[in-house]
Amino acid sequence: MKTYRGGCHCGAVKFVIDAELSQLTRCTCSMCSKKGALFCYVPPDRFRLLQGDNDLTIYRFNTEQAKHIFCKHCGIHSFGHPRSAPDLFLVNVRCLEDFDLENQAYEVDLFDGRNWEAAFKARQRNR
Ligand SMILES: [Zn+2]
């Protein structure tokens, strides 16, 4: 477990997570595929928002259960809460300062969010 600092582009939003970044997730839903985000799941006790509470805003669509959170000023989506596990933080590892995406070893799980119900069922079976 390592501590990583993260945030948006303009610097308004800053947070710290404790995570093991060996297993990342990519999602095919209409939102994530446009954002191109790579995610890790972080339990609430390992996520600390340092600043930016008032700079964040939420976008919802479809069932409106997932919270796609982004910075009001620069538009960067650094974290959110997934529909599949609303209590967890879904952190965009592209927004972590001390994680070198290009040179780190990690596996990427594909979550087929475009077919959310089937993908969720399949993942439950695999656990
Ligand atoms: Zn920002």
PDB file of C-alpha atoms and ligand atoms in Angstrom:
ATOM      1  CA  MET A   1       0.000   0.000   0.000  1.00  0.00           C
ATOM      2  CA  LYS A   2       1.294   3.408  -1.031  1.00  0.00           C
ATOM      3  CA  THR A   3       0.105   6.960  -0.549  1.00  0.00           C
ATOM      4  CA  TYR A   4      -0.616   8.959  -3.706  1.00  0.00           C
ATOM      5  CA  ARG A   5      -1.487  12.624  -4.123  1.00  0.00           C
ATOM      6  CA  GLY A   6      -4.070  13.511  -6.726  1.00  0.00           C
ATOM      7  CA  GLY A   7      -6.168  16.351  -8.015  1.00  0.00           C
ATOM      8  CA  CYS A   8      -7.635  18.229 -10.924  1.00  0.00           C
ATOM      9  CA  HIS A   9      -5.738  20.330 -13.491  1.00  0.00           C
ATOM     10  CA  CYS A  10      -6.141  23.851 -12.091  1.00  0.00           C
ATOM     11  CA  GLY A  11      -5.186  22.852  -8.551  1.00  0.00           C
ATOM     12  CA  ALA A  12      -8.505  23.641  -6.858  1.00  0.00           C
ATOM     13  CA  VAL A  13      -9.166  19.982  -6.045  1.00  0.00           C
ATOM     14  CA  LYS A  14      -6.578  18.025  -4.069  1.00  0.00           C
ATOM     15  CA  PHE A  15      -6.812  14.651  -2.396  1.00  0.00           C
ATOM     16  CA  VAL A  16      -4.717  11.819  -1.026  1.00  0.00           C
ATOM     17  CA  ILE A  17      -5.369   8.085  -1.367  1.00  0.00           C
ATOM     18  CA  ASP A  18      -3.792   4.952   0.037  1.00  0.00           C
ATOM     19  CA  ALA A  19      -3.878   2.287  -2.637  1.00  0.00           C
ATOM     20  CA  GLU A  20      -2.289  -0.693  -4.301  1.00  0.00           C
ATOM     21  CA  LEU A  21      -2.284   0.186  -7.999  1.00  0.00           C
ATOM     22  CA  SER A  22      -1.616  -3.212  -9.536  1.00  0.00           C
ATOM     23  CA  GLN A  23      -5.178  -3.734 -10.775  1.00  0.00           C
ATOM     24  CA  LEU A  24      -6.841  -0.882 -12.663  1.00  0.00           C
ATOM     25  CA  THR A  25     -10.211  -0.691 -14.362  1.00  0.00           C
ATOM     26  CA  ARG A  26     -11.275   0.706 -17.693  1.00  0.00           C
ATOM     27  CA  CYS A  27     -14.980   1.184 -18.367  1.00  0.00           C
ATOM     28  CA  THR A  28     -16.747   1.162 -21.720  1.00  0.00           C
ATOM     29  CA  CYS A  29     -19.783   3.212 -20.693  1.00  0.00           C
ATOM     30  CA  SER A  30     -20.723   6.224 -22.808  1.00  0.00           C
ATOM     31  CA  MET A  31     -19.181   8.592 -20.265  1.00  0.00           C
ATOM     32  CA  CYS A  32     -15.935   6.771 -19.373  1.00  0.00           C
ATOM     33  CA  SER A  33     -15.069   5.972 -22.972  1.00  0.00           C
ATOM     34  CA  LYS A  34     -15.237   9.690 -23.822  1.00  0.00           C
ATOM     35  CA  LYS A  35     -13.184  10.623 -20.758  1.00  0.00           C
ATOM     36  CA  GLY A  36     -10.603   7.922 -21.386  1.00  0.00           C
ATOM     37  CA  ALA A  37     -10.171   7.466 -17.663  1.00  0.00           C
ATOM     38  CA  LEU A  38      -8.352   4.602 -15.945  1.00  0.00           C
ATOM     39  CA  PHE A  39      -9.669   3.855 -12.494  1.00  0.00           C
ATOM     40  CA  CYS A  40      -8.820   2.276  -9.184  1.00  0.00           C
ATOM     41  CA  TYR A  41     -11.379   1.570  -6.470  1.00  0.00           C
ATOM     42  CA  VAL A  42     -10.643   3.139  -3.098  1.00  0.00           C
ATOM     43  CA  PRO A  43     -12.620   2.563   0.129  1.00  0.00           C
ATOM     44  CA  PRO A  44     -13.744   5.774   1.889  1.00  0.00           C
ATOM     45  CA  ASP A  45     -11.307   5.369   4.774  1.00  0.00           C
ATOM     46  CA  ARG A  46      -8.413   5.477   2.298  1.00  0.00           C
ATOM     47  CA  PHE A  47      -9.552   8.644   0.521  1.00  0.00           C
ATOM     48  CA  ARG A  48      -8.994  12.119   1.978  1.00  0.00           C
ATOM     49  CA  LEU A  49     -10.183  15.240   0.188  1.00  0.00           C
ATOM     50  CA  LEU A  50      -7.674  17.932   1.161  1.00  0.00           C
ATOM     51  CA  GLN A  51      -9.347  20.844  -0.636  1.00  0.00           C
ATOM     52  CA  GLY A  52     -11.904  21.625  -3.307  1.00  0.00           C
ATOM     53  CA  ASP A  53     -15.191  20.662  -1.696  1.00  0.00           C
ATOM     54  CA  ASN A  54     -16.837  23.789  -3.160  1.00  0.00           C
ATOM     55  CA  ASP A  55     -15.076  23.484  -6.511  1.00  0.00           C
ATOM     56  CA  LEU A  56     -16.577  20.107  -7.357  1.00  0.00           C
ATOM     57  CA  THR A  57     -19.792  19.439  -9.183  1.00  0.00           C
ATOM     58  CA  ILE A  58     -21.627  16.247 -10.164  1.00  0.00           C
ATOM     59  CA  TYR A  59     -22.847  14.978 -13.492  1.00  0.00           C
ATOM     60  CA  ARG A  60     -25.419  12.163 -13.557  1.00  0.00           C
ATOM     61  CA  PHE A  61     -27.102  10.361 -16.412  1.00  0.00           C
ATOM     62  CA  ASN A  62     -29.149   7.228 -17.186  1.00  0.00           C
ATOM     63  CA  THR A  63     -30.033   5.634 -13.803  1.00  0.00           C
ATOM     64  CA  GLU A  64     -28.295   8.602 -12.075  1.00  0.00           C
ATOM     65  CA  GLN A  65     -26.681   6.326  -9.520  1.00  0.00           C
ATOM     66  CA  ALA A  66     -23.076   6.870 -10.510  1.00  0.00           C
ATOM     67  CA  LYS A  67     -21.646  10.233  -9.482  1.00  0.00           C
ATOM     68  CA  HIS A  68     -19.339  11.619 -12.141  1.00  0.00           C
ATOM     69  CA  ILE A  69     -17.624  14.327 -10.139  1.00  0.00           C
ATOM     70  CA  PHE A  70     -15.518  17.011 -11.808  1.00  0.00           C
ATOM     71  CA  CYS A  71     -13.871  20.354 -11.099  1.00  0.00           C
ATOM     72  CA  LYS A  72     -16.101  23.342 -11.948  1.00  0.00           C
ATOM     73  CA  HIS A  73     -13.142  25.373 -13.167  1.00  0.00           C
ATOM     74  CA  CYS A  74     -10.982  23.067 -15.265  1.00  0.00           C
ATOM     75  CA  GLY A  75     -13.459  20.252 -15.988  1.00  0.00           C
ATOM     76  CA  ILE A  76     -11.154  17.450 -14.921  1.00  0.00           C
ATOM     77  CA  HIS A  77     -12.740  14.317 -13.532  1.00  0.00           C
ATOM     78  CA  SER A  78     -10.330  13.102 -10.871  1.00  0.00           C
ATOM     79  CA  PHE A  79     -12.702  10.868  -8.903  1.00  0.00           C
ATOM     80  CA  GLY A  80     -16.311   9.802  -8.546  1.00  0.00           C
ATOM     81  CA  HIS A  81     -18.563   7.107  -7.134  1.00  0.00           C
ATOM     82  CA  PRO A  82     -19.504   4.151  -9.339  1.00  0.00           C
ATOM     83  CA  ARG A  83     -23.018   2.807  -9.750  1.00  0.00           C
ATOM     84  CA  SER A  84     -21.739  -0.704  -8.963  1.00  0.00           C
ATOM     85  CA  ALA A  85     -20.366   0.335  -5.555  1.00  0.00           C
ATOM     86  CA  PRO A  86     -21.602   3.819  -4.573  1.00  0.00           C
ATOM     87  CA  ASP A  87     -19.752   3.734  -1.231  1.00  0.00           C
ATOM     88  CA  LEU A  88     -16.393   3.402  -2.941  1.00  0.00           C
ATOM     89  CA  PHE A  89     -14.353   6.143  -4.559  1.00  0.00           C
ATOM     90  CA  LEU A  90     -13.495   5.551  -8.168  1.00  0.00           C
ATOM     91  CA  VAL A  91     -10.235   7.421  -8.623  1.00  0.00           C
ATOM     92  CA  ASN A  92      -8.900   8.366 -12.049  1.00  0.00           C
ATOM     93  CA  VAL A  93      -5.250   7.267 -11.801  1.00  0.00           C
ATOM     94  CA  ARG A  94      -4.386   9.708 -14.617  1.00  0.00           C
ATOM     95  CA  CYS A  95      -4.932  12.430 -12.004  1.00  0.00           C
ATOM     96  CA  LEU A  96      -2.422  11.034  -9.507  1.00  0.00           C
ATOM     97  CA  GLU A  97       0.787  13.022  -9.256  1.00  0.00           C
ATOM     98  CA  ASP A  98       3.141  10.277  -8.204  1.00  0.00           C
ATOM     99  CA  PHE A  99       1.897   7.397 -10.324  1.00  0.00           C
ATOM    100  CA  ASP A 100       3.749   6.942 -13.611  1.00  0.00           C
ATOM    101  CA  LEU A 101       1.121   5.432 -15.866  1.00  0.00           C
ATOM    102  CA  GLU A 102       3.541   4.811 -18.736  1.00  0.00           C
ATOM    103  CA  ASN A 103       6.265   3.033 -16.774  1.00  0.00           C
ATOM    104  CA  GLN A 104       4.402   1.234 -14.019  1.00  0.00           C
ATOM    105  CA  ALA A 105       3.399  -2.445 -14.121  1.00  0.00           C
ATOM    106  CA  TYR A 106      -0.325  -3.019 -13.697  1.00  0.00           C
ATOM    107  CA  GLU A 107      -3.188  -5.025 -15.105  1.00  0.00           C
ATOM    108  CA  VAL A 108      -6.271  -3.450 -16.601  1.00  0.00           C
ATOM    109  CA  ASP A 109      -9.705  -4.997 -16.072  1.00  0.00           C
ATOM    110  CA  LEU A 110     -12.345  -4.136 -18.577  1.00  0.00           C
ATOM    111  CA  PHE A 111     -15.738  -3.276 -17.129  1.00  0.00           C
ATOM    112  CA  ASP A 112     -18.301  -3.312 -19.922  1.00  0.00           C
ATOM    113  CA  GLY A 113     -20.325  -0.384 -18.633  1.00  0.00           C
ATOM    114  CA  ARG A 114     -22.045  -0.042 -22.004  1.00  0.00           C
ATOM    115  CA  ASN A 115     -23.863  -3.273 -21.045  1.00  0.00           C
ATOM    116  CA  TRP A 116     -23.909  -2.444 -17.363  1.00  0.00           C
ATOM    117  CA  GLU A 117     -26.430  -5.046 -16.067  1.00  0.00           C
ATOM    118  CA  ALA A 118     -24.661  -7.971 -17.769  1.00  0.00           C
ATOM    119  CA  ALA A 119     -21.209  -6.723 -16.791  1.00  0.00           C
ATOM    120  CA  PHE A 120     -22.236  -6.287 -13.157  1.00  0.00           C
ATOM    121  CA  LYS A 121     -23.697  -9.817 -13.035  1.00  0.00           C
ATOM    122  CA  ALA A 122     -20.583 -11.314 -14.605  1.00  0.00           C
ATOM    123  CA  ARG A 123     -18.365  -9.569 -12.081  1.00  0.00           C
ATOM    124  CA  GLN A 124     -20.461 -10.810  -9.146  1.00  0.00           C
ATOM    125  CA  ARG A 125     -20.032 -14.367 -10.467  1.00  0.00           C
ATOM    126  CA  ASN A 126     -16.258 -13.963 -10.669  1.00  0.00           C
ATOM    127  CA  ARG A 127     -15.850 -12.874  -7.057  1.00  0.00           C
TER     128      ARG A 127
HETATM  129 ZN    ZN B   1      -9.708  22.222 -11.447  1.00  0.00          ZN
END
